[in-house]
Short mmCIF file of C-alpha atoms and ligand atoms in Angstrom, two decimals:
data_model
loop_
_atom_site.label_atom_id
_atom_site.label_comp_id
_atom_site.label_asym_id
_atom_site.label_seq_id
_atom_site.Cartn_x
_atom_site.Cartn_y
_atom_site.Cartn_z
CA MET A 29 30.14 234.75 141.15
CA GLU A 30 28.78 232.68 138.26
CA GLN A 31 30.81 231.29 135.43
CA THR A 32 29.54 230.04 132.09
CA ILE A 33 31.43 227.32 130.26
CA LYS A 34 30.92 226.48 126.58
CA GLN A 35 32.40 223.58 124.72
CA PRO A 36 35.46 224.92 122.85
CA ASP A 37 36.45 223.67 119.39
CA ASN A 38 39.77 222.60 120.79
CA ILE A 39 41.92 222.79 123.91
CA LYS A 40 45.51 223.35 122.97
CA GLY A 41 48.48 224.91 124.67
CA GLN A 42 50.91 224.86 127.51
CA ILE A 43 50.20 225.50 131.16
CA SER A 44 52.15 225.58 134.40
CA PRO A 45 49.93 224.78 137.37
CA PRO A 46 50.30 226.87 140.53
CA GLY A 47 52.60 225.74 143.35
CA ASP A 48 51.54 222.70 145.35
CA LYS A 49 49.13 223.55 148.18
CA SER A 50 50.27 220.85 150.60
CA ILE A 51 53.95 221.70 150.12
CA SER A 52 53.31 225.46 150.39
CA HIS A 53 51.64 225.02 153.82
CA ARG A 54 54.47 222.82 155.06
CA ALA A 55 57.22 225.10 153.74
CA LEU A 56 55.65 227.93 155.73
CA MET A 57 55.06 226.07 158.98
CA LEU A 58 58.35 224.19 159.11
CA ASN A 59 60.44 227.21 158.10
CA ALA A 60 58.56 229.27 160.72
CA ILE A 61 60.02 227.07 163.48
CA ALA A 62 63.43 226.63 161.82
CA ASP A 63 66.64 228.52 162.54
CA GLY A 64 67.39 231.11 159.85
CA THR A 65 65.63 232.65 156.88
CA ALA A 66 64.20 230.69 153.95
CA GLU A 67 63.05 231.59 150.47
CA VAL A 68 59.96 229.73 149.25
CA LYS A 69 59.63 230.19 145.49
CA ASN A 70 56.61 229.26 143.35
CA TYR A 71 54.40 229.05 146.48
CA LEU A 72 50.63 228.85 145.98
CA PRO A 73 49.14 232.33 146.50
CA SER A 74 45.66 231.11 147.45
CA ALA A 75 43.14 231.65 150.23
CA ASP A 76 44.13 228.45 152.08
CA VAL A 77 47.83 229.27 152.09
CA SER A 78 47.05 232.82 153.14
CA SER A 79 45.21 231.35 156.18
CA THR A 80 48.43 229.65 157.25
CA ILE A 81 50.43 232.85 156.67
CA LYS A 82 48.02 234.87 158.85
CA CYS A 83 48.03 232.31 161.67
CA LEU A 84 51.84 232.21 161.73
CA GLU A 85 52.10 236.01 161.59
CA ALA A 86 49.70 236.21 164.55
CA MET A 87 52.27 234.15 166.48
CA GLY A 88 55.08 236.57 165.70
CA VAL A 89 56.56 234.97 162.57
CA LYS A 90 57.83 237.53 160.07
CA ILE A 91 56.84 236.53 156.53
CA GLU A 92 57.60 238.72 153.51
CA VAL A 93 55.04 238.06 150.77
CA TYR A 94 56.02 238.76 147.15
CA ASP A 95 54.25 237.69 143.95
CA ASP A 96 56.82 235.02 143.15
CA LYS A 97 58.21 234.10 146.56
CA LEU A 98 57.83 234.17 150.31
CA ILE A 99 60.62 234.91 152.72
CA VAL A 100 60.05 233.21 156.05
CA HIS A 101 62.08 234.40 159.02
CA GLY A 102 62.26 231.37 161.29
CA THR A 103 61.79 231.88 165.02
CA GLY A 104 63.47 228.62 166.00
CA LEU A 105 61.60 225.79 167.72
CA ASP A 106 60.83 227.87 170.81
CA GLY A 107 60.22 231.28 169.28
CA LEU A 108 56.47 231.38 168.60
CA LYS A 109 54.48 233.93 170.65
CA GLU A 110 51.02 233.70 172.17
CA PRO A 111 48.58 235.23 169.65
CA ASN A 112 46.46 238.18 170.82
CA ASP A 113 43.30 236.83 169.25
CA ILE A 114 41.64 233.67 167.95
CA LEU A 115 43.46 232.11 164.98
CA ASP A 116 41.36 231.70 161.84
CA ALA A 117 42.14 228.80 159.51
CA GLY A 118 39.37 229.85 157.08
CA ASN A 119 38.44 226.92 154.83
CA SER A 120 41.75 225.13 155.31
CA GLY A 121 41.83 221.71 156.98
CA THR A 122 45.58 221.54 156.45
CA SER A 123 46.13 224.83 158.34
CA MET A 124 43.94 223.80 161.25
CA ARG A 125 45.10 220.22 161.67
CA LEU A 126 48.82 220.77 161.18
CA LEU A 127 48.88 223.88 163.35
CA SER A 128 47.08 221.94 166.12
CA GLY A 129 50.08 219.63 166.34
CA LEU A 130 52.43 222.58 166.57
CA LEU A 131 50.30 224.47 169.09
CA ALA A 132 49.97 221.44 171.37
CA ALA A 133 53.61 221.94 172.35
CA GLN A 134 53.77 225.74 172.70
CA PRO A 135 53.87 227.30 176.19
CA PHE A 136 50.72 229.37 175.65
CA LEU A 137 46.99 229.25 174.99
CA THR A 138 45.43 229.38 171.52
CA THR A 139 41.98 229.05 170.05
CA ILE A 140 41.70 228.17 166.39
CA THR A 141 38.53 228.34 164.34
CA GLY A 142 37.49 228.28 160.68
CA ASP A 143 34.60 228.88 158.30
CA ASP A 144 31.26 226.99 158.35
CA SER A 145 32.69 224.13 156.29
CA LEU A 146 35.83 223.70 158.41
CA ARG A 147 33.83 223.89 161.64
CA SER A 148 31.80 220.90 160.46
CA ARG A 149 34.81 218.68 159.64
CA PRO A 150 36.09 216.07 162.10
CA MET A 151 38.80 217.25 164.48
CA ASP A 152 38.66 214.35 166.94
CA ARG A 153 41.15 212.63 164.63
CA VAL A 154 43.85 215.12 165.72
CA ILE A 155 42.57 215.70 169.26
CA LYS A 156 42.82 211.99 170.19
CA PRO A 157 46.48 211.35 169.30
CA LEU A 158 47.60 214.75 170.60
CA ARG A 159 45.91 214.05 173.93
CA LEU A 160 47.68 210.68 174.06
CA MET A 161 50.93 212.65 173.74
CA GLY A 162 49.96 214.72 176.80
CA ALA A 163 48.38 217.71 175.03
CA SER A 164 45.63 219.80 176.59
CA ILE A 165 43.25 220.30 173.69
CA TRP A 166 39.51 220.68 173.55
CA GLY A 167 36.96 221.06 170.76
CA LYS A 168 33.29 221.87 170.38
CA SER A 169 30.73 219.03 170.33
CA SER A 170 32.50 216.78 172.85
CA ASN A 171 35.94 217.34 171.32
CA GLY A 172 34.79 216.52 167.82
CA LEU A 173 34.76 219.87 166.02
CA ALA A 174 36.44 223.27 165.82
CA PRO A 175 36.82 225.80 167.34
CA LEU A 176 39.70 224.10 169.16
CA MET A 177 41.27 225.41 172.35
CA ILE A 178 44.84 224.34 172.91
CA LYS A 179 46.97 224.89 176.00
CA GLY A 180 50.58 223.92 175.33
CA ALA A 181 51.99 221.12 177.47
CA ASP A 182 55.07 218.92 177.82
CA LEU A 183 54.57 216.11 175.32
CA HIS A 184 55.84 212.56 175.20
CA GLY A 185 56.24 210.15 172.31
CA ILE A 186 53.56 207.58 171.51
CA LYS A 187 53.06 204.63 169.24
CA TYR A 188 49.93 205.40 167.25
CA GLU A 189 48.06 203.28 164.75
CA MET A 190 46.05 205.72 162.68
CA PRO A 191 42.45 204.60 162.09
CA VAL A 192 42.23 206.55 158.77
CA ALA A 193 44.90 207.36 156.19
CA SER A 194 45.33 211.11 156.62
CA ALA A 195 48.43 213.13 155.86
CA GLN A 196 47.02 216.00 157.89
CA VAL A 197 46.74 213.87 161.03
CA LYS A 198 50.12 212.23 160.43
CA SER A 199 51.71 215.65 159.97
CA ALA A 200 50.06 217.06 163.12
CA ILE A 201 51.54 214.19 165.14
CA LEU A 202 54.95 214.65 163.49
CA LEU A 203 54.95 218.37 164.30
CA ALA A 204 54.07 217.62 167.93
CA SER A 205 56.74 214.90 168.06
CA LEU A 206 59.45 217.50 167.34
CA TYR A 207 58.84 218.72 170.89
CA ALA A 208 58.10 215.36 172.57
CA GLN A 209 60.31 213.38 174.92
CA GLY A 210 61.05 209.93 173.49
CA THR A 211 60.30 208.34 170.17
CA THR A 212 56.98 208.82 168.38
CA THR A 213 55.91 206.06 166.01
CA ILE A 214 53.01 206.45 163.59
CA ILE A 215 51.53 203.54 161.65
CA GLU A 216 49.34 204.43 158.69
CA PRO A 217 46.70 202.00 157.38
CA ILE A 218 47.62 203.10 153.82
CA LYS A 219 50.49 205.39 152.90
CA SER A 220 49.35 209.01 152.51
CA ARG A 221 51.24 211.97 151.00
CA ASP A 222 54.71 212.18 152.51
CA HIS A 223 55.68 215.84 151.99
CA THR A 224 56.14 216.46 155.73
CA GLU A 225 58.54 213.53 156.08
CA ARG A 226 60.57 214.65 153.06
CA MET A 227 60.81 218.23 154.28
CA LEU A 228 61.63 217.32 157.89
CA ARG A 229 64.48 215.11 156.71
CA ALA A 230 65.78 217.88 154.45
CA MET A 231 65.75 220.16 157.52
CA GLY A 232 67.88 217.73 159.53
CA VAL A 233 65.29 215.80 161.57
CA ALA A 234 66.00 212.10 162.15
CA LEU A 235 63.09 209.98 160.88
CA ASN A 236 63.03 206.22 160.46
CA ILE A 237 60.59 205.20 157.75
CA SER A 238 59.81 201.61 156.97
CA GLY A 239 56.75 200.89 154.85
CA ASN A 240 53.79 202.59 156.50
CA GLU A 241 55.61 203.08 159.82
CA ILE A 242 57.35 206.37 160.64
CA SER A 243 59.39 207.03 163.78
CA CYS A 244 60.59 210.44 164.87
CA LEU A 245 63.52 210.32 167.27
CA PRO A 246 63.73 213.77 168.87
CA PRO A 247 63.15 216.03 170.70
CA ALA A 248 64.70 217.89 167.80
CA LYS A 249 67.28 220.47 168.85
CA SER A 250 66.65 222.63 165.83
CA LEU A 251 65.41 222.62 162.23
CA LYS A 252 67.63 224.02 159.46
CA SER A 253 65.70 226.51 157.33
CA LEU A 254 65.09 225.22 153.81
CA ASN A 255 65.07 227.24 150.59
CA ILE A 256 62.61 225.54 148.30
CA THR A 257 61.02 225.93 144.87
CA VAL A 258 57.57 224.43 145.30
CA PRO A 259 56.66 222.03 142.45
CA GLY A 260 53.44 222.64 140.50
CA ASP A 261 50.36 221.12 142.13
CA VAL A 262 49.40 217.76 140.59
CA SER A 263 45.91 218.27 142.06
CA ALA A 264 45.60 221.43 139.92
CA ALA A 265 47.17 219.69 136.90
CA ALA A 266 44.49 216.98 137.25
CA TYR A 267 41.81 219.28 135.76
CA TRP A 268 43.85 219.77 132.58
CA LEU A 269 44.79 216.08 132.42
CA VAL A 270 41.12 215.13 132.40
CA ALA A 271 40.12 218.00 130.09
CA GLY A 272 42.80 216.96 127.59
CA ALA A 273 41.85 213.30 127.74
CA ILE A 274 38.07 213.75 127.30
CA HIS A 275 37.89 216.62 124.78
CA PRO A 276 37.88 215.37 121.17
CA SER A 277 40.44 217.91 119.97
CA ALA A 278 43.00 218.48 122.68
CA ARG A 279 46.72 218.56 123.31
CA ILE A 280 47.85 220.14 126.56
CA GLU A 281 51.40 220.32 127.84
CA ILE A 282 51.46 220.75 131.62
CA THR A 283 54.90 221.76 132.82
CA ASN A 284 56.61 221.51 136.20
CA VAL A 285 54.16 219.14 137.90
CA GLY A 286 54.95 217.45 141.22
CA VAL A 287 54.77 213.69 140.61
CA ASN A 288 55.49 212.41 144.11
CA PRO A 289 54.21 208.79 144.01
CA THR A 290 52.00 209.41 147.07
CA ARG A 291 50.13 212.01 144.95
CA SER A 292 50.31 210.78 141.36
CA GLY A 293 47.42 208.29 141.42
CA ILE A 294 45.56 210.49 138.90
CA ILE A 295 48.21 209.78 136.26
CA ASP A 296 48.07 206.02 136.89
CA VAL A 297 44.28 205.87 136.89
CA LEU A 298 43.83 207.98 133.75
CA THR A 299 46.49 205.89 131.99
CA GLU A 300 44.65 202.70 133.01
CA MET A 301 41.45 204.25 131.61
CA GLY A 302 43.24 204.69 128.28
CA ALA A 303 44.40 208.32 128.47
CA LYS A 304 47.37 209.23 126.28
CA ILE A 305 49.71 210.83 128.80
CA GLU A 306 53.40 211.32 128.16
CA ILE A 307 55.76 212.02 131.09
CA LYS A 308 58.88 214.05 130.22
CA ASN A 309 61.83 215.79 131.89
CA GLU A 310 61.61 213.92 135.18
CA HIS A 311 63.83 215.53 137.82
CA LYS A 312 63.83 216.50 141.51
CA GLU A 313 63.17 219.87 143.11
CA GLY A 314 63.47 220.40 146.87
CA GLY A 315 63.50 216.63 147.40
CA GLU A 316 60.27 216.18 145.41
CA PRO A 317 59.96 214.48 141.97
CA VAL A 318 58.79 216.83 139.20
CA ALA A 319 57.97 216.27 135.49
CA ASP A 320 56.23 217.72 132.43
CA LEU A 321 53.08 215.97 131.27
CA ILE A 322 51.52 215.95 127.81
CA VAL A 323 47.93 214.78 127.42
CA LYS A 324 46.03 214.23 124.18
CA SER A 325 42.43 213.43 123.26
CA SER A 326 41.75 209.81 124.19
CA GLN A 327 38.98 207.25 124.27
CA LEU A 328 38.58 206.31 127.95
CA LYS A 329 37.14 203.12 129.43
CA GLY A 330 35.66 202.49 132.88
CA ILE A 331 37.77 200.86 135.63
CA ASN A 332 37.65 200.03 139.36
CA ILE A 333 39.38 202.46 141.73
CA GLU A 334 39.78 201.37 145.35
CA GLY A 335 42.08 200.38 148.23
CA ASP A 336 45.65 201.70 148.37
CA MET A 337 45.02 203.87 145.32
CA ILE A 338 42.50 206.12 147.10
CA PRO A 339 44.85 208.28 149.26
CA ARG A 340 47.02 208.79 146.16
CA LEU A 341 44.18 210.62 144.39
CA ILE A 342 41.69 211.55 147.11
CA ASP A 343 41.36 215.20 146.00
CA GLU A 344 41.05 214.26 142.33
CA ILE A 345 37.95 212.04 142.66
CA PRO A 346 35.41 214.71 141.61
CA VAL A 347 37.25 215.25 138.30
CA ILE A 348 37.82 211.48 137.92
CA ALA A 349 34.02 211.15 138.09
CA VAL A 350 33.84 213.55 135.13
CA ALA A 351 36.36 211.41 133.21
CA ALA A 352 34.35 208.29 134.07
CA SER A 353 31.14 209.91 132.76
CA MET A 354 32.86 210.44 129.40
CA ALA A 355 34.36 206.92 129.35
CA LYS A 356 32.89 203.74 127.86
CA GLY A 357 31.64 201.36 130.52
CA LYS A 358 31.38 201.29 134.27
CA THR A 359 33.72 202.92 136.79
CA THR A 360 33.38 201.98 140.46
CA ILE A 361 35.08 204.07 143.14
CA ARG A 362 35.20 202.47 146.60
CA ASP A 363 36.99 202.88 149.96
CA ALA A 364 36.65 206.65 149.58
CA GLY A 365 34.37 207.42 152.54
CA GLU A 366 36.80 210.23 153.47
CA LEU A 367 35.23 212.23 150.63
CA ARG A 368 32.22 212.78 152.88
CA VAL A 369 34.29 214.94 155.26
CA LYS A 370 36.09 217.17 152.77
CA GLU A 371 35.19 220.83 152.02
CA SER A 372 31.77 219.44 151.03
CA ASP A 373 30.42 215.88 151.17
CA ARG A 374 32.02 215.18 147.81
CA ILE A 375 30.17 211.90 147.26
CA THR A 376 26.80 213.62 147.51
CA THR A 377 27.74 216.92 145.87
CA THR A 378 29.65 215.40 142.92
CA THR A 379 26.85 212.89 142.28
CA ALA A 380 24.08 215.50 142.49
CA GLU A 381 25.83 218.04 140.23
CA LEU A 382 26.90 215.54 137.57
CA GLN A 383 23.39 214.06 137.52
CA LYS A 384 22.16 217.55 136.55
CA MET A 385 24.47 217.27 133.54
CA GLY A 386 22.96 213.93 132.54
CA ALA A 387 25.67 211.67 134.00
CA ARG A 388 24.58 208.19 135.07
CA ILE A 389 26.22 208.34 138.47
CA GLU A 390 25.01 206.87 141.77
CA GLU A 391 26.27 207.25 145.32
CA LEU A 392 27.73 204.42 147.34
CA LEU A 393 28.34 204.79 151.06
CA ASP A 394 32.09 204.94 150.38
CA GLY A 395 32.24 205.99 146.74
CA MET A 396 30.30 206.14 143.50
CA VAL A 397 29.34 204.06 140.48
CA ILE A 398 29.45 205.81 137.13
CA ASN A 399 28.08 204.28 133.94
CA GLY A 400 29.97 206.16 131.28
CA THR A 401 27.83 207.33 128.40
CA GLY A 402 30.44 209.45 126.65
CA LYS A 403 28.26 212.54 126.81
CA LEU A 404 27.17 215.29 129.18
CA ARG A 405 24.78 218.19 128.72
CA GLY A 406 25.12 221.74 129.98
CA ALA A 407 23.17 222.57 133.14
CA GLU A 408 22.97 225.04 136.01
CA CYS A 409 25.33 223.69 138.66
CA ASP A 410 26.58 224.74 142.07
CA SER A 411 30.08 224.37 143.51
CA HIS A 412 28.66 224.03 147.05
CA ALA A 413 31.52 226.41 147.94
CA ASP A 414 33.91 223.55 147.24
CA HIS A 415 36.91 224.49 145.08
CA ARG A 416 37.50 220.99 143.73
CA LEU A 417 33.87 220.61 142.68
CA ALA A 418 33.85 224.01 140.95
CA MET A 419 36.85 223.00 138.83
CA ALA A 420 35.58 219.47 138.12
CA LEU A 421 32.26 220.94 136.87
CA ALA A 422 34.16 223.38 134.66
CA VAL A 423 35.97 220.44 133.04
CA ALA A 424 32.61 218.71 132.54
CA GLY A 425 31.36 221.92 130.90
CA LEU A 426 34.21 221.76 128.37
CA VAL A 427 32.72 218.61 126.83
CA ALA A 428 29.00 219.19 127.53
CA GLU A 429 26.46 219.99 124.84
CA GLY A 430 25.16 223.50 125.52
CA ASP A 431 26.18 225.97 128.21
CA THR A 432 27.12 225.02 131.75
CA MET A 433 26.58 227.62 134.44
CA ILE A 434 28.53 227.24 137.69
CA TYR A 435 27.30 229.17 140.72
CA ASN A 436 29.72 230.01 143.55
CA ALA A 437 32.55 229.75 141.05
CA GLU A 438 34.83 231.91 143.22
CA ALA A 439 35.49 228.79 145.34
CA VAL A 440 38.50 228.16 143.06
CA ASN A 441 40.35 230.87 145.03
CA ILE A 442 40.94 228.30 147.78
CA SER A 443 43.52 226.39 145.77
CA TYR A 444 43.78 227.77 142.21
CA PRO A 445 42.98 231.51 141.95
CA ASP A 446 44.06 231.65 138.27
CA PHE A 447 41.90 228.69 137.26
CA TRP A 448 39.38 230.70 135.20
CA SER A 449 42.05 232.68 133.37
CA ASP A 450 44.07 229.52 132.71
CA LEU A 451 40.91 227.94 131.29
CA ASP A 452 40.41 231.02 129.16
CA ASN A 453 43.97 230.83 127.87
CA LEU A 454 43.60 227.17 126.91
CA THR A 455 40.16 227.50 125.33
CA GLY A 456 39.35 231.16 124.74
CA GLN A 457 35.79 230.23 125.71
CA ASN A 458 35.38 231.40 129.26
CA GLU A 459 32.91 234.15 130.21
CA ASP A 460 32.68 235.81 133.59
CA ASN A 461 29.05 236.67 134.40
CA SER A 462 29.63 238.17 137.83
C1 S3P B 509 46.27 217.22 152.68
C2 S3P B 509 45.84 215.95 152.95
C3 S3P B 509 44.57 215.39 152.48
C4 S3P B 509 44.01 216.21 151.31
C5 S3P B 509 44.06 217.68 151.58
C6 S3P B 509 45.49 218.14 151.82
C7 S3P B 509 47.54 217.69 153.24
O1 S3P B 509 43.63 215.43 153.54
O2 S3P B 509 42.70 215.80 151.04
O3 S3P B 509 43.53 218.41 150.49
O4 S3P B 509 48.07 218.73 152.79
O5 S3P B 509 48.06 217.02 154.15
P1 S3P B 509 43.56 214.27 154.66
O6 S3P B 509 44.77 214.33 155.48
O7 S3P B 509 42.33 214.62 155.46
O8 S3P B 509 43.41 212.99 153.90
#
């Protein structure tokens, strides 16, 4: 599917982003192994979350899917069943990596695979720690890639210093540790998103957290099912934050956005760049901080983005590159080598696509340098089947001179199926050329 974006006269209105992807996956997986039935409201109804639903259903978990909520019938810690067939995580790294931790402790055999993109992403990062815990787990290409084959085993706790900051790896180890004998301690190089820790605690699991060190003290006897209203996804809100900041006539109110500090780097970085962002109605939902955000047209300036900030905005970097192209001065993004192993190599794909639009952007090994010129021009671009790139390019199209055509625009279904209609509602300028 192709999508054409024109520069609208103004971008004005109110929007509620879809439910958070990371929290939706976790609410499904953790409630699947909890005692009792849980209601998950405002979940994200996207392709990635549907991959997790299908994998859990294949292991005997009953999940009722409604438009506005899921009802997850927990099987208890020991209630999952051996699936009849290979599990398919689709495009979803979160499904594959987190489920690997869970499967490592189940008394049966599973094989889990994914699409071309997921089968090219590193899996040794979960295989290594799970093997140290006693898991029997193998992967293609000398245990580096999916498909993964996992034969459940008795696990034991480990002390593990993670070589990369990854919430998916941390969460896989935490899921395995629920079944392990003895304490499991994980040390992160930089703190990554902490939704798993928050949810496990809310379900009654004893975790000690001190700085970047997390200890899980089970084996857990049981998890209490957790009714939750999933906050809006700040990674989805990011597109409207940038659109509002860079368009000359914009005011967008984005309601019900998750502003967990391990995820809200986009707000801090845009504010440092000069974006006018107001944060209102701060409150908590399901143990997660939530707020409404108002963004207005702003004059942005270039900044340096690196170090501890990176995991707090890792998924937002493609759209930050768009903001930086429209800013005055130089933006340097470093320490973001992880972008090379996302749904696409986001350093190469973001650079190549924004160059087509006239951006002065160059690759670094671990980031990018963008010399903001304050203008972009419409071009024929490709999402590279990467949802975040498709949406970042759409935002670039909203300020570009002339039309921007985005090929493979359906990639948005991975994390934000209503993206094109939300864009239409805010701008009235969107055309579907499929
Ligand atoms: C996620 C963690 C991040 C992020 C991904 C979702 C999660 O990946 O990029 O979109 O839900 O745990 P890494 O763990 O690979 O950093």
